[in-house]
Coordinates of C-alpha atoms in Angstrom, one line a residue:
Chain A
M184 CA 0.0 0.0 0.0
A185 CA 2.8 2.5 0.8
Q186 CA 4.7 1.6 -2.4
F187 CA 3.6 4.7 -4.5
N188 CA 5.4 7.7 -3.0
R189 CA 3.6 10.2 -5.2
F190 CA 0.4 9.4 -3.3
T191 CA 1.7 10.0 0.2
G192 CA -0.1 13.4 0.2
I193 CA -3.4 11.7 -0.1
F194 CA -3.1 9.1 2.7
P195 CA -3.6 11.5 5.7
L196 CA -7.1 12.2 4.3
F197 CA -8.1 8.7 5.2
R198 CA -6.5 8.2 8.6
A199 CA -8.8 7.4 11.5
I200 CA -9.7 10.9 12.9
K201 CA -12.3 10.5 15.6
G202 CA -15.1 12.9 15.7
I203 CA -15.3 13.7 12.0
K204 CA -18.9 12.9 10.9
V205 CA -19.1 10.7 7.8
N206 CA -22.4 9.9 6.2
H207 CA -22.4 6.2 6.3
S208 CA -26.1 5.7 5.7
S209 CA -27.3 5.2 2.2
N210 CA -30.7 4.5 0.5
Y211 CA -29.1 2.2 -2.0
K212 CA -30.9 -1.2 -2.2
S213 CA -29.8 -3.6 -4.9
A214 CA -31.7 -6.7 -6.2
I215 CA -29.8 -8.9 -3.7
A216 CA -30.4 -6.8 -0.7
L217 CA -31.5 -8.7 2.5
E218 CA -35.0 -7.3 2.1
N219 CA -35.3 -9.1 -1.2
L220 CA -33.5 -12.3 -0.2
Y221 CA -35.5 -12.8 3.0
P222 CA -38.8 -10.9 2.5
N223 CA -40.5 -12.6 5.5
S224 CA -37.7 -12.0 8.1
K225 CA -37.2 -9.2 10.5
L226 CA -34.1 -7.3 9.3
T227 CA -33.2 -5.6 12.6
L228 CA -30.8 -7.2 15.0
T229 CA -32.5 -8.3 18.2
T230 CA -31.6 -10.1 21.4
P231 CA -34.0 -12.9 22.0
S232 CA -34.7 -12.7 25.8
K233 CA -37.1 -15.6 26.2
I234 CA -36.1 -19.0 24.9
P235 CA -39.1 -20.8 23.2
E236 CA -40.7 -23.0 25.8
T237 CA -40.8 -26.6 24.9
N238 CA -42.6 -29.7 26.5
E239 CA -39.2 -31.2 27.3
K240 CA -37.8 -30.7 30.8
F241 CA -34.6 -29.0 29.5
N242 CA -34.3 -26.9 26.3
G243 CA -30.6 -26.3 26.5
Y244 CA -30.6 -22.9 28.1
I245 CA -28.3 -22.4 31.1
P246 CA -28.4 -19.0 32.9
V247 CA -24.7 -18.3 33.3
K248 CA -25.4 -15.7 36.0
E249 CA -26.5 -18.5 38.4
L250 CA -23.2 -20.3 38.1
Q251 CA -20.1 -19.5 40.1
I252 CA -17.1 -19.5 37.7
T253 CA -13.5 -19.1 39.0
Y254 CA -10.2 -19.3 37.2
S255 CA -6.9 -20.7 38.3
R256 CA -3.7 -21.9 36.8
S257 CA -3.6 -25.3 35.1
S258 CA -1.3 -28.1 35.9
G259 CA 1.2 -29.9 33.7
P260 CA 4.2 -28.8 31.6
G261 CA 4.2 -25.5 29.8
G262 CA 6.8 -23.2 31.4
Q263 CA 6.1 -19.6 31.7
N264 CA 2.7 -19.8 30.0
V265 CA 1.2 -22.5 32.3
N266 CA 2.8 -20.8 35.4
T267 CA 1.2 -17.4 34.7
V268 CA -2.0 -17.8 32.7
S269 CA -5.2 -18.7 34.4
T270 CA -6.6 -21.2 32.0
K271 CA -8.2 -23.7 34.4
V272 CA -12.0 -23.1 34.9
D273 CA -13.9 -24.2 37.9
L274 CA -17.7 -24.0 37.5
R275 CA -20.0 -24.7 40.4
F276 CA -23.5 -24.1 41.7
H277 CA -25.7 -25.3 44.5
L278 CA -27.7 -28.2 42.9
E279 CA -30.6 -28.4 45.4
S280 CA -31.4 -24.7 45.2
A281 CA -31.0 -24.4 41.4
T282 CA -34.5 -23.2 40.5
W283 CA -33.6 -22.9 36.8
L284 CA -33.4 -26.7 36.6
N285 CA -36.5 -28.9 36.5
E286 CA -37.2 -30.6 39.8
D287 CA -37.1 -34.1 38.3
I288 CA -33.7 -33.4 36.7
R289 CA -32.4 -31.9 39.9
A290 CA -33.3 -35.1 41.8
K291 CA -31.8 -37.3 39.1
L292 CA -28.6 -35.3 39.0
L293 CA -28.3 -35.6 42.8
E294 CA -28.5 -39.3 42.3
I295 CA -26.3 -39.8 39.2
Q296 CA -23.7 -37.1 39.8
K297 CA -23.2 -37.6 43.6
N298 CA -19.5 -38.1 43.0
K299 CA -19.3 -34.5 41.6
L300 CA -21.0 -33.0 44.6
N301 CA -19.0 -31.5 47.4
K302 CA -19.9 -31.4 51.2
E303 CA -21.9 -28.2 50.8
G304 CA -24.0 -29.7 48.0
Y305 CA -22.3 -27.8 45.1
L306 CA -22.0 -29.6 41.8
V307 CA -18.4 -28.9 40.7
I308 CA -17.2 -29.1 37.1
K309 CA -13.6 -28.4 36.2
S310 CA -11.7 -28.2 32.9
D311 CA -8.2 -27.5 31.8
L312 CA -8.5 -29.2 28.5
T313 CA -7.2 -26.5 26.3
R314 CA -4.6 -23.6 26.5
Q315 CA -7.3 -21.0 26.4
Q316 CA -9.6 -19.9 29.2
H317 CA -12.7 -19.3 27.1
M318 CA -12.4 -22.7 25.4
N319 CA -12.1 -24.4 28.9
L320 CA -15.2 -22.5 30.0
A321 CA -17.0 -23.7 26.9
D322 CA -15.9 -27.3 27.8
C323 CA -17.3 -26.9 31.3
L324 CA -20.6 -25.8 30.0
S325 CA -20.7 -28.6 27.5
K326 CA -20.0 -31.1 30.2
L327 CA -22.8 -29.6 32.3
R328 CA -25.2 -29.8 29.4
K329 CA -24.3 -33.4 28.7
M330 CA -25.0 -34.2 32.4
I331 CA -28.4 -32.6 32.3
W332 CA -29.3 -34.3 29.0
A333 CA -28.2 -37.7 30.4
A334 CA -30.3 -37.1 33.5
C335 CA -33.3 -36.4 31.2
A336 CA -32.6 -39.6 29.2
A337 CA -32.2 -41.7 32.4
D338 CA -35.9 -41.2 33.3
A339 CA -37.1 -42.1 29.8
P340 CA -38.1 -45.7 29.3
A341 CA -35.7 -47.8 27.3
P342 CA -36.8 -48.2 23.6
A343 CA -38.3 -51.6 22.7
P344 CA -35.9 -53.8 20.8
S345 CA -36.6 -53.8 17.0
A346 CA -37.8 -56.8 15.1
E347 CA -34.4 -57.2 13.4
F348 CA -32.7 -57.2 16.7
L349 CA -35.0 -59.9 18.1
E350 CA -34.6 -62.0 15.0
M351 CA -30.8 -61.7 15.2
A352 CA -30.9 -62.6 18.9
R353 CA -33.0 -65.7 18.2
R354 CA -30.6 -66.8 15.5
R355 CA -27.6 -66.3 17.7
K356 CA -29.2 -68.5 20.5
E357 CA -30.1 -71.3 18.0
K358 CA -26.6 -71.3 16.6
A359 CA -25.0 -71.4 20.0
A360 CA -27.3 -74.3 21.0
R361 CA -26.4 -76.1 17.7
E362 CA -22.7 -75.7 18.3
R363 CA -22.9 -76.8 21.9
L364 CA -24.7 -80.0 20.9
L365 CA -22.2 -80.7 18.1
E366 CA -19.4 -80.4 20.5
K367 CA -21.2 -82.6 23.0
R368 CA -21.9 -85.3 20.4
S369 CA -18.3 -85.2 19.2
R370 CA -17.1 -85.7 22.7
S371 CA -19.5 -88.5 23.3
M372 CA -18.3 -90.3 20.2
T373 CA -14.7 -89.9 21.3
K374 CA -15.6 -91.5 24.7
Q375 CA -17.6 -94.3 23.1
D376 CA -14.7 -95.1 20.8
R377 CA -12.5 -95.7 23.9
Q378 CA -14.7 -98.6 25.0
A379 CA -14.2 -102.1 23.7
P380 CA -16.5 -102.8 20.7
S381 CA -19.6 -104.8 21.5
L382 CA -20.2 -108.0 19.6
D383 CA -23.9 -107.6 19.5
Chain B
M168 CA -6.8 -95.2 -29.8
A169 CA -9.3 -96.7 -27.4
V170 CA -10.6 -93.9 -25.2
N171 CA -12.9 -94.6 -22.4
R172 CA -16.4 -93.5 -23.5
N173 CA -17.2 -92.5 -19.9
V174 CA -14.3 -90.1 -19.8
V175 CA -15.2 -88.6 -23.1
D176 CA -18.8 -88.0 -22.0
R177 CA -17.7 -86.4 -18.8
A178 CA -15.2 -84.2 -20.6
L179 CA -17.8 -83.0 -23.1
A180 CA -20.3 -82.3 -20.2
V181 CA -17.7 -80.1 -18.5
L182 CA -16.9 -78.4 -21.8
R183 CA -20.5 -77.4 -22.3
T184 CA -20.5 -75.5 -19.0
L185 CA -17.1 -73.8 -19.5
P186 CA -17.0 -70.3 -21.1
R187 CA -16.1 -69.7 -24.7
V188 CA -12.4 -69.6 -25.6
S189 CA -11.3 -66.0 -26.0
L190 CA -8.3 -63.7 -25.3
Y191 CA -9.4 -63.3 -21.7
N192 CA -8.9 -67.0 -20.9
L193 CA -5.8 -67.8 -22.9
K194 CA -2.4 -67.8 -21.2
D195 CA 1.0 -67.7 -22.6
H196 CA 3.1 -70.8 -22.5
E197 CA 5.3 -70.8 -19.4
H198 CA 8.6 -70.6 -21.3
R199 CA 7.6 -67.1 -22.7
K200 CA 7.8 -65.7 -19.2
K201 CA 11.6 -65.9 -19.1
R202 CA 13.1 -62.5 -19.0
S203 CA 15.3 -61.8 -22.0
A204 CA 17.8 -59.0 -22.3
R205 CA 15.8 -56.2 -23.9
G206 CA 17.1 -53.3 -25.9
Q207 CA 18.9 -52.7 -29.2
H208 CA 21.0 -55.5 -30.7
G209 CA 19.8 -58.1 -28.2
G210 CA 20.1 -55.9 -25.1
G211 CA 21.9 -56.6 -21.9
T212 CA 24.2 -53.7 -21.8
H213 CA 21.7 -50.9 -21.4
G214 CA 22.9 -48.9 -24.4
H215 CA 26.6 -49.3 -23.6
G216 CA 27.7 -51.5 -26.5
K217 CA 29.1 -55.0 -26.4
K218 CA 32.8 -54.4 -26.2
F219 CA 33.4 -54.5 -22.4
R220 CA 33.3 -50.8 -21.7
Q221 CA 31.9 -48.8 -18.6
N222 CA 28.5 -50.0 -17.9
Y223 CA 26.7 -47.8 -15.4
L224 CA 23.1 -48.8 -15.1
P225 CA 20.5 -46.0 -15.2
L226 CA 20.2 -44.1 -11.9
G227 CA 17.5 -45.8 -9.8
F228 CA 17.4 -48.9 -11.9
E229 CA 16.4 -51.9 -9.8
S230 CA 17.4 -54.7 -12.1
G231 CA 14.1 -54.8 -13.9
N232 CA 11.3 -54.2 -11.5
T233 CA 9.6 -50.7 -11.5
P234 CA 11.9 -48.4 -9.6
F235 CA 10.8 -46.8 -6.4
H236 CA 10.7 -43.3 -7.9
L237 CA 8.4 -44.5 -10.6
R238 CA 6.1 -46.7 -8.6
F239 CA 4.0 -44.0 -7.2
G240 CA 1.9 -41.5 -9.1
M241 CA 2.4 -37.8 -9.2
E242 CA 1.2 -35.7 -6.3
K243 CA -0.1 -32.5 -7.8
Y244 CA 0.5 -30.3 -4.8
Y245 CA -0.1 -27.0 -6.7
K246 CA -2.9 -28.2 -9.0
R247 CA -5.6 -25.7 -7.9
Y248 CA -3.4 -23.2 -6.0
R249 CA -4.6 -20.2 -8.0
L250 CA -8.2 -20.9 -6.8
E251 CA -7.2 -21.1 -3.1
R252 CA -8.2 -17.9 -1.5
E253 CA -6.0 -16.6 1.4
Y254 CA -7.0 -14.4 4.2
P255 CA -4.0 -12.8 6.0
P256 CA -4.9 -12.9 9.7
V257 CA -5.5 -10.2 12.2
S258 CA -5.7 -11.4 15.8
L259 CA -8.0 -9.9 18.4
L260 CA -4.9 -8.6 20.2
M261 CA -3.8 -6.8 17.1
L262 CA -7.3 -5.4 16.6
Q263 CA -7.4 -4.1 20.2
K264 CA -3.9 -2.5 19.8
M265 CA -5.1 -0.8 16.6
I266 CA -8.1 0.6 18.4
D267 CA -6.0 1.7 21.5
T268 CA -3.5 3.5 19.3
N269 CA -6.2 5.4 17.4
R270 CA -5.6 3.6 14.2
L271 CA -9.2 2.6 14.0
D272 CA -12.2 4.7 14.8
T273 CA -14.7 2.8 16.9
T274 CA -17.4 5.4 16.6
Q275 CA -17.8 4.4 12.9
P276 CA -18.2 1.0 11.3
I277 CA -14.9 -0.7 10.6
D278 CA -14.4 -2.5 7.3
L279 CA -11.5 -3.7 5.2
S280 CA -10.8 -0.2 3.9
S281 CA -10.3 1.2 7.5
I282 CA -8.1 -1.8 8.4
C283 CA -6.0 -1.3 5.2
N284 CA -5.8 2.5 5.8
S285 CA -4.6 2.0 9.4
G286 CA -1.2 1.3 8.0
V287 CA -0.6 -1.7 10.2
Y288 CA -2.2 -4.3 8.0
S289 CA -1.0 -5.3 4.5
M290 CA -2.3 -7.7 2.0
N291 CA -1.4 -8.4 -1.6
I292 CA -4.2 -9.1 -4.1
N293 CA -1.7 -10.6 -6.5
F294 CA -1.0 -13.4 -3.9
N295 CA -4.7 -14.3 -3.9
H296 CA -5.3 -12.4 -0.6
H297 CA -9.0 -11.8 -0.3
G298 CA -9.2 -9.9 3.0
V299 CA -9.0 -10.1 6.7
N300 CA -9.2 -13.2 8.8
L301 CA -10.1 -12.3 12.4
T302 CA -8.6 -15.0 14.6
D303 CA -9.0 -15.6 18.4
E304 CA -5.6 -17.1 18.9
E305 CA -4.3 -14.1 20.8
G306 CA -6.3 -11.5 22.7
F307 CA -9.6 -13.1 23.5
D308 CA -9.4 -12.1 27.1
Q309 CA -7.9 -8.7 26.5
F310 CA -10.4 -7.6 23.9
C311 CA -12.8 -5.0 25.3
A312 CA -13.9 -2.8 22.5
K313 CA -17.5 -2.4 21.3
I314 CA -17.3 -2.1 17.5
N315 CA -19.2 -2.8 14.3
I316 CA -16.7 -4.7 12.2
E317 CA -16.9 -6.2 8.8
V318 CA -14.2 -8.9 8.0
Q319 CA -13.8 -11.5 5.3
W320 CA -13.4 -14.5 7.6
A321 CA -13.8 -15.0 11.3
S322 CA -13.2 -17.8 13.7
E323 CA -16.0 -18.7 16.2
G324 CA -14.0 -17.4 19.1
A325 CA -13.4 -14.1 17.4
I326 CA -17.2 -13.7 16.8
A327 CA -17.8 -14.5 20.5
A328 CA -15.2 -12.0 21.7
I329 CA -16.8 -9.2 19.6
E330 CA -20.4 -10.0 20.6
R331 CA -19.4 -10.5 24.2
N332 CA -18.5 -6.8 24.4
G333 CA -21.7 -5.7 22.8
G334 CA -20.4 -5.3 19.2
V335 CA -21.5 -6.6 15.9
I336 CA -19.4 -8.6 13.4
T337 CA -20.3 -9.5 9.8
T338 CA -18.3 -11.5 7.3
S339 CA -18.5 -10.4 3.7
Y340 CA -16.9 -11.2 0.4
Y341 CA -15.2 -8.8 -2.1
D342 CA -14.3 -10.0 -5.5
P343 CA -10.8 -9.2 -6.7
L344 CA -11.8 -6.3 -8.9
C345 CA -13.6 -4.7 -5.9
L346 CA -10.6 -5.5 -3.7
H347 CA -8.5 -3.1 -5.7
A348 CA -10.9 -0.3 -4.8
V349 CA -11.5 -1.4 -1.2
T350 CA -7.9 -1.9 -0.1
D351 CA -6.6 1.4 -1.5
P352 CA -9.5 3.8 -2.0
A353 CA -7.3 6.8 -2.4
R354 CA -5.5 5.3 -5.4
F355 CA -8.8 4.0 -6.8
F356 CA -10.5 7.4 -6.7
L357 CA -7.6 9.0 -8.5
K358 CA -8.2 6.7 -11.4
G359 CA -11.6 8.2 -12.0
D360 CA -13.3 4.9 -12.6
P361 CA -17.0 4.4 -11.5
I362 CA -17.3 2.5 -8.2
P363 CA -17.8 -1.2 -9.2
K364 CA -20.7 -3.3 -7.9
R365 CA -19.7 -6.3 -5.8
M366 CA -20.1 -9.7 -7.3
I367 CA -21.7 -12.6 -5.3
P368 CA -19.2 -15.1 -3.8
P369 CA -17.9 -18.1 -5.8
E370 CA -19.6 -21.5 -5.4
D371 CA -17.3 -22.8 -2.7
A372 CA -17.7 -19.6 -0.6
I373 CA -21.4 -18.9 -1.0
E374 CA -22.4 -21.4 1.7
Y375 CA -20.1 -19.7 4.2
Y376 CA -21.4 -16.3 3.6
S377 CA -25.0 -17.4 3.7
S378 CA -24.6 -19.0 7.0
A379 CA -25.8 -17.3 10.2
D380 CA -23.2 -19.1 12.3
N381 CA -20.5 -17.3 10.4
R382 CA -22.5 -14.0 10.5
G383 CA -22.4 -14.0 6.7
Y384 CA -23.6 -10.8 4.9
L385 CA -26.1 -13.0 2.9
A386 CA -27.5 -14.8 5.9
D387 CA -31.0 -14.5 7.3
P388 CA -30.9 -11.7 10.0
E389 CA -33.4 -13.5 12.2
K390 CA -31.2 -16.6 12.3
V391 CA -28.2 -14.3 13.1
S392 CA -30.0 -13.0 16.2
L393 CA -30.6 -16.6 17.3
A394 CA -27.1 -17.6 16.5
R395 CA -25.8 -14.8 18.7
L396 CA -27.7 -16.3 21.7
A397 CA -26.5 -19.8 20.9
L398 CA -22.9 -18.6 20.8
A399 CA -23.3 -16.8 24.1
Q400 CA -24.7 -20.0 25.6
K401 CA -21.8 -22.0 24.2
Y402 CA -19.0 -19.7 25.5
G403 CA -20.8 -18.8 28.8
Y404 CA -21.3 -15.0 28.6
E405 CA -24.3 -12.9 29.0
L406 CA -25.4 -11.4 25.7
P407 CA -25.7 -7.6 26.1
K408 CA -29.1 -6.2 24.9
I409 CA -28.1 -4.4 21.8
E410 CA -31.5 -2.7 21.2
D411 CA -30.9 -0.7 24.4
D412 CA -27.5 0.5 23.3
P413 CA -27.3 4.2 22.4
D414 CA -25.0 3.3 19.5
Y415 CA -27.6 0.8 18.0
T416 CA -27.8 2.7 14.7
M417 CA -24.1 2.7 14.2
L418 CA -23.7 -0.9 15.3
T419 CA -26.4 -2.2 12.9
M420 CA -25.2 -0.2 10.0
R421 CA -24.5 -2.5 7.1
K422 CA -23.5 -2.3 3.5
D423 CA -25.8 -3.6 0.8
P424 CA -24.4 -6.9 -0.8
R425 CA -23.5 -4.9 -3.9
Q426 CA -22.0 -1.9 -2.1
I427 CA -18.3 -1.6 -1.4
F428 CA -18.1 1.8 0.4
Y429 CA -20.4 3.1 3.1
G430 CA -22.5 6.0 1.8
L431 CA -21.4 5.5 -1.8
E432 CA -23.3 3.6 -4.4
P433 CA -21.9 1.5 -7.2
G434 CA -21.8 3.5 -10.4
W435 CA -20.8 6.8 -8.9
V436 CA -17.6 8.5 -9.9
V437 CA -15.7 10.2 -7.1
S438 CA -13.7 13.2 -8.3
L439 CA -11.2 14.2 -5.7
K440 CA -9.9 17.2 -7.8
D441 CA -13.3 18.7 -8.2
K442 CA -14.4 17.5 -4.8
A443 CA -17.6 16.2 -6.3
I444 CA -19.4 13.0 -6.9
L445 CA -20.8 12.2 -10.4
K446 CA -23.8 10.0 -10.6
P447 CA -25.1 8.2 -13.7
K448 CA -28.4 9.2 -15.2
D449 CA -28.7 6.7 -18.0
K450 CA -31.5 4.2 -17.4
E451 CA -29.5 1.2 -18.5
L452 CA -26.6 2.1 -16.3
L453 CA -28.9 2.7 -13.3
E454 CA -30.6 -0.7 -13.9
Y455 CA -27.2 -2.4 -14.2
Y456 CA -26.0 -0.9 -10.9
R457 CA -29.1 -1.8 -9.0
T458 CA -29.5 -5.4 -10.0

């Protein structure tokens, strides 16, 4: 960009000078403007506040404000970086008083994840998987989500075995029985052959 | 010769079932497989004559079997290299530094022109560079500016960092002709050419720029709003309410997909000497620049 010296006089015009009002708005609308590509969509940027309610117990939303997140240094090799950068993430919340979770899920989590609960009743999730703090936080949240989904699935009845599975299971049983009998008969013949032949 | 009638019948019965004799089921006689010295005048000396002179075998020769360097096919490493677009990176740390040192104005939307004019970023269109790739390798935790930025490629972490601070990020495509105008607007305006209209991305890029997850400029805005929330949930930050922001107008300012400069339409001629903008009046031209 700075190769053409005869243009150096022009560059200062375009340096970032705060405060100078530039008219950025324009009424220009081409044939491929977003209005024409998506005529039924709202074009303004919004922040959805309410997550669409579903019949399921958990729709994936976790209020991060209710969680206590702390950062510390990770373990393992890494020299100056691992010694100074706080990449380990500790995520905890009091499970029994977590009103944002469905009651059934809360009870199920208390049961399944009792090894992750501490004396005060806090569910503790830690991660130092990556070298970056934000990725470790994402990992913690994903672990939490997986726990909650697993708790939802634990309540659900096991799906009935399919017809193919039942047929395969039946065939397997019959084959096993056949092989067992073959083995048994073969052994029996061997034993009989050890006896003296009868003259009848 | 007395041949057993039974044998003959059986042979004929077998013959009836066998396939027809053809080139595909004929085999050479075994003695033909013997390797003979190939080459001119009977071979054996690999082109070095028969009078006991120096007989170096060809380099890599493995006494007849296909040499190692000829066994494997060519690997065309550079076959489509001209089509591979490159996006020289700008890390979040670099972007924060540019903002802190007043090289970028956060009160206005930031686009490729602003980044190139900052003097700290360089790209070469001749090397197939198509713009800025915003990476989150460095500076995710240090980034704290609220900006409206338009880049050409962005990693998920970079998008999260910008939106976490209440900003807006969009990824857009500039075709090479437009890149000449965008990367050096001063030089382009001196030419006196009309501002070109942006072409749609090539086939392998259109999916990227139509996806809300990448904040593409051709994506559905409703889906983008939902994707913002999904990303906030993934990375564990509270999404700031952008509608309540006093800079909402500036943050949601966007170029039309055919536009390359804010506030300037394709087809206009910017005359720096006369300090004027010349707009086309011809119907055909207007139609061309608006489609």
